[in-house]
mmCIF file of C-alpha atoms in Angstrom:
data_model
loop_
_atom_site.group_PDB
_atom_site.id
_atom_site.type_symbol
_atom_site.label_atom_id
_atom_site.label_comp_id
_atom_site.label_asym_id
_atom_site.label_seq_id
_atom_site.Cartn_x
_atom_site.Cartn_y
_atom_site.Cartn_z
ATOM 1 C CA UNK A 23 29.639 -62.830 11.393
ATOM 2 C CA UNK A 24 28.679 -66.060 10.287
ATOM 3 C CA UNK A 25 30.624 -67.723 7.090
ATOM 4 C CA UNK A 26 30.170 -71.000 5.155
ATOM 5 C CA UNK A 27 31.704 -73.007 3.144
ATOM 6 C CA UNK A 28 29.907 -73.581 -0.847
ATOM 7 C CA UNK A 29 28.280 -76.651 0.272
ATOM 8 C CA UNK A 30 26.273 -74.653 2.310
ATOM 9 C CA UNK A 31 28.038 -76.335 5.784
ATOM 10 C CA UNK A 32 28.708 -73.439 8.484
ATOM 11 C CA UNK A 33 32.192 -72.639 9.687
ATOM 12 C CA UNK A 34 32.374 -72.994 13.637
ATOM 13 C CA UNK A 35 35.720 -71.143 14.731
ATOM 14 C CA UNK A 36 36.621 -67.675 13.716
ATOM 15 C CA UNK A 37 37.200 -67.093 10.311
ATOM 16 C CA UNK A 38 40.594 -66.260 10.773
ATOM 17 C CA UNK A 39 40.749 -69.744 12.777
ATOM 18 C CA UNK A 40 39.199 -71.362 9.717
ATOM 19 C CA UNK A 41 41.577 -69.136 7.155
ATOM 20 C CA UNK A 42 44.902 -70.278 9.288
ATOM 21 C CA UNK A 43 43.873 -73.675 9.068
ATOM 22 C CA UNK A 44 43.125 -73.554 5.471
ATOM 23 C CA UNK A 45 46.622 -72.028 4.843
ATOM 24 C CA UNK A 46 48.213 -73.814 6.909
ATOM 25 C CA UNK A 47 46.882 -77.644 5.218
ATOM 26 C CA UNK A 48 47.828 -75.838 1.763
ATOM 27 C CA UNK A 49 50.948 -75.392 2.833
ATOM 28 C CA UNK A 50 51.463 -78.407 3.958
ATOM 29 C CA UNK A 51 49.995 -80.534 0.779
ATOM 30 C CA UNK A 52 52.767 -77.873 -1.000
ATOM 31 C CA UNK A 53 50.153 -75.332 -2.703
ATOM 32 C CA UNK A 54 50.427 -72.004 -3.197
ATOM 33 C CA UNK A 55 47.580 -69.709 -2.532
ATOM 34 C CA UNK A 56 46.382 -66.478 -3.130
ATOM 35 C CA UNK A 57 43.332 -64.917 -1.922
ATOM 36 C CA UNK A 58 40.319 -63.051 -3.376
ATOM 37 C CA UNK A 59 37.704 -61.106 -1.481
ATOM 38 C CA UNK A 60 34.297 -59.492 -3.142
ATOM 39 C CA UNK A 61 31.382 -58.768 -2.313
ATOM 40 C CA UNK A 62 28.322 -58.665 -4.556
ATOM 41 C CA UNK A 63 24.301 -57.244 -4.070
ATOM 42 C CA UNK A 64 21.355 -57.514 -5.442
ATOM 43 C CA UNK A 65 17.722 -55.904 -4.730
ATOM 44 C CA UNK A 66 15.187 -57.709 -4.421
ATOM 45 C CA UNK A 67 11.371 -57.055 -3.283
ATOM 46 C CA UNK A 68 13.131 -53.492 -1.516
ATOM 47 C CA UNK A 69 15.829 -55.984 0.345
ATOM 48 C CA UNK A 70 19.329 -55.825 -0.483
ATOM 49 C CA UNK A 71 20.911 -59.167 -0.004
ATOM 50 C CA UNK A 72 24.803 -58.781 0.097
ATOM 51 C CA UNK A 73 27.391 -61.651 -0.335
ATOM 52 C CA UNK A 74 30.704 -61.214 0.551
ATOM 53 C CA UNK A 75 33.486 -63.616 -0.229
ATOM 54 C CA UNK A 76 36.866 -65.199 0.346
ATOM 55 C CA UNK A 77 38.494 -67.013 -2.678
ATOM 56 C CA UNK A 78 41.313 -69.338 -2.355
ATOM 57 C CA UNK A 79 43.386 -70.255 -5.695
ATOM 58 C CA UNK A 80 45.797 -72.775 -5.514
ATOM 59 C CA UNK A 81 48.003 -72.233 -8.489
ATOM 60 C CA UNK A 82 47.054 -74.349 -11.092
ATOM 61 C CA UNK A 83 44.925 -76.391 -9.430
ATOM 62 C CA UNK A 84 41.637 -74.969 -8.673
ATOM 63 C CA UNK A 85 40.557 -73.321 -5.942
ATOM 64 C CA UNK A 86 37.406 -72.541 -3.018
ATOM 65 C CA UNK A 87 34.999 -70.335 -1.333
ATOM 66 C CA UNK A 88 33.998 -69.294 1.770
ATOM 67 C CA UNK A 89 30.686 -67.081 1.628
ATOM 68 C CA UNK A 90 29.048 -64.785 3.998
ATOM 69 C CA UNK A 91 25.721 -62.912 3.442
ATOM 70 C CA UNK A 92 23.231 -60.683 4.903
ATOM 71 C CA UNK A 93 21.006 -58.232 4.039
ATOM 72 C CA UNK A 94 19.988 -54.820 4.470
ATOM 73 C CA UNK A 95 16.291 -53.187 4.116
ATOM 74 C CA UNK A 96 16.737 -49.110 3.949
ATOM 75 C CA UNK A 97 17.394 -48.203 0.432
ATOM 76 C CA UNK A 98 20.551 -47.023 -1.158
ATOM 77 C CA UNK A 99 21.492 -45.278 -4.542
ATOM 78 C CA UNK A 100 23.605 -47.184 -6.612
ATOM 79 C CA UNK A 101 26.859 -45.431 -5.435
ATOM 80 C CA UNK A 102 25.755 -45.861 -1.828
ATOM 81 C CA UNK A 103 25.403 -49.685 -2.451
ATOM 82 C CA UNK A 104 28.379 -49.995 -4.994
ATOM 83 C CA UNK A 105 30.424 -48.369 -1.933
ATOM 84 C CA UNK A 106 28.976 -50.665 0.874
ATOM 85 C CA UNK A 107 30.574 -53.290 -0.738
ATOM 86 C CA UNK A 108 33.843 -52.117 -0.971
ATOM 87 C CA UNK A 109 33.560 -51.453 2.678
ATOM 88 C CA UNK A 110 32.296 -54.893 3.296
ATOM 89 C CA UNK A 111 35.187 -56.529 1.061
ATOM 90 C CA UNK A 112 37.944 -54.060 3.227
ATOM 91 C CA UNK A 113 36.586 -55.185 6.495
ATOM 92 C CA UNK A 114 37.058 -58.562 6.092
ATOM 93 C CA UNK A 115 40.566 -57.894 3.953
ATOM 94 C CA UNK A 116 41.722 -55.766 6.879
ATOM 95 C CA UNK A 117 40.771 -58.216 9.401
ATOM 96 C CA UNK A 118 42.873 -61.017 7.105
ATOM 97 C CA UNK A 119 45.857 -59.148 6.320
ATOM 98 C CA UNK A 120 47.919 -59.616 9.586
ATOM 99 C CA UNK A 121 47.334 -63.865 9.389
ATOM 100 C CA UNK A 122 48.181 -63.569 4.913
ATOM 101 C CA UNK A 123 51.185 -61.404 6.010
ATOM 102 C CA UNK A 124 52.463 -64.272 8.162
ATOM 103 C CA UNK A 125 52.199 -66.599 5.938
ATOM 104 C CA UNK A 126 53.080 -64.947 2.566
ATOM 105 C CA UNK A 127 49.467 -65.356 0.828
ATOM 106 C CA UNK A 128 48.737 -62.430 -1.534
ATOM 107 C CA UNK A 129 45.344 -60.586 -1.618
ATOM 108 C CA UNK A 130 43.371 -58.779 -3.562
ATOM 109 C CA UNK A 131 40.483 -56.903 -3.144
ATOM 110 C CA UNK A 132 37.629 -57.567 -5.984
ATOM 111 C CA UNK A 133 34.737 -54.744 -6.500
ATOM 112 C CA UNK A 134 31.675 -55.324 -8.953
ATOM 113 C CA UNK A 135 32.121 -51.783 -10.396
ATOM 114 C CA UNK A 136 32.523 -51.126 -13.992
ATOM 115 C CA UNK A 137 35.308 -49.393 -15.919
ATOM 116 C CA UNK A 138 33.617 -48.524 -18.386
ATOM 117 C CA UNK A 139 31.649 -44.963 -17.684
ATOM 118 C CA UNK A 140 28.490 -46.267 -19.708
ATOM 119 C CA UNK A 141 27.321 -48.379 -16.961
ATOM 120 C CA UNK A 142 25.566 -46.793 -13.932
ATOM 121 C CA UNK A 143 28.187 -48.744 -11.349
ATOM 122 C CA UNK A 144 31.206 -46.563 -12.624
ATOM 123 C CA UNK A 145 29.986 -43.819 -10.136
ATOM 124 C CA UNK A 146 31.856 -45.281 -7.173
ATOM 125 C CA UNK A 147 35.003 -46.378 -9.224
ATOM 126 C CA UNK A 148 36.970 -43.854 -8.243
ATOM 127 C CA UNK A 149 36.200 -43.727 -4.692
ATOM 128 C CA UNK A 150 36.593 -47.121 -4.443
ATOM 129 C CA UNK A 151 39.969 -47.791 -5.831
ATOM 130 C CA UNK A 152 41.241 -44.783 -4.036
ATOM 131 C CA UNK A 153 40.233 -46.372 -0.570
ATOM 132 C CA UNK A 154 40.937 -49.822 -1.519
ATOM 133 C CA UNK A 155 44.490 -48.659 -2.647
ATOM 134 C CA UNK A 156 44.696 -45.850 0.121
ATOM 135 C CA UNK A 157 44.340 -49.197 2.476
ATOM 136 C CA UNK A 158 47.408 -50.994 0.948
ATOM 137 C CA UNK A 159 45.323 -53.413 -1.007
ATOM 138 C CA UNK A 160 45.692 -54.549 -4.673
ATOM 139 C CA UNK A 161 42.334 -53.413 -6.406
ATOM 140 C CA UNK A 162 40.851 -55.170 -9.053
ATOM 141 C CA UNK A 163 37.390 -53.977 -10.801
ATOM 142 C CA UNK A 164 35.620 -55.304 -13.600
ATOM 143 C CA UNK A 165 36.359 -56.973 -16.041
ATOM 144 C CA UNK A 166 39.207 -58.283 -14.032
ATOM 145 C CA UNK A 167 37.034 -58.639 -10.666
ATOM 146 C CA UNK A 168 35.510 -62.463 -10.665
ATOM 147 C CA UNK A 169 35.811 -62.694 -6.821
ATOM 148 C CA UNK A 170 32.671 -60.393 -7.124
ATOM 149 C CA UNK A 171 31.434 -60.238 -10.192
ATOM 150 C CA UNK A 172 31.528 -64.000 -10.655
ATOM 151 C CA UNK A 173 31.608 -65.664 -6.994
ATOM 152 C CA UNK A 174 29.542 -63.580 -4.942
ATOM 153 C CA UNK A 175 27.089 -62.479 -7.574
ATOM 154 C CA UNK A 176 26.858 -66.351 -8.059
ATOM 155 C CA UNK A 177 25.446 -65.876 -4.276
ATOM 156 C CA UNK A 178 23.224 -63.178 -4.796
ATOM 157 C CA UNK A 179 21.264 -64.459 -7.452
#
């Protein structure tokens, strides 16, 4: 899996090599942190290009992205997709959890899914936050998702 960094520049080690290293520097400089993950899609031409994403907050002073993205060419409904990101966002969150444990960083997971039962994403809601939770994760969907719905949709776009 290959992540970056905003600026486009690709991270060389392992991402949890890169995520230890991050904590570890914020720790040192004396910031907290707490950690986002999303991931967005979008269809295009037939393609659906996914970005998935790790947030870092410092509290109350900013924060950063690391981005990964790929794509996928069979089609999906709209819960198919909706639900391929959730799995995408839990992969990388359960991969994480062990090195945020260690060092105290909370996470949450972020899905692009709608409350509100007008919109055609709310199919998945449901299933999502029950796996999401079911996994041990905090869940957090729109409008209260912006690791998704704001960072990697910024990606997708």
């Amino acid at each position: 899996m290959v992540w970056q960094k905003y600026n486009g520049e690709t991270i060389r080690s392992s991402i949890n090599d890169a995520v230890e290293e991050i904590i570890k520097r914020e720790i040192h400089i004396g910031n907290k942190l707490k950690v986002y993950i999303g991931t967005d899609s979008q269809v295009k031409r037939g393609i659906i290009e996914f970005a998935t994403v790790i947030v870092f907050l410092r509290e109350h002073k900013g924060g950063f992205m690391f981005i990964h993205r790929d794509k996928k060419t069979h089609r999906q409904s709209i819960k198919e997709r909706m639900l391929t990101e959730v799995q995408k966002s839990i992969d990388v969150a359960y991969q994480l959890c062990p090195l945020l444990d260690q060092y105290h960083v909370d996470l949450e997971v972020h899905v692009d899914i709608n409350t509100n039962p007008n919109f055609e994403s709310n199919v998945a809601l449901k299933e999502a936050m029950g796996y999401i939770l079911g996994m041990g994760f905090q869940f957090k969907a729109k409008p209260e998702s912006f690791a998704s719905t704001n960072c990697a949709n910024k990606i997708v776009q």
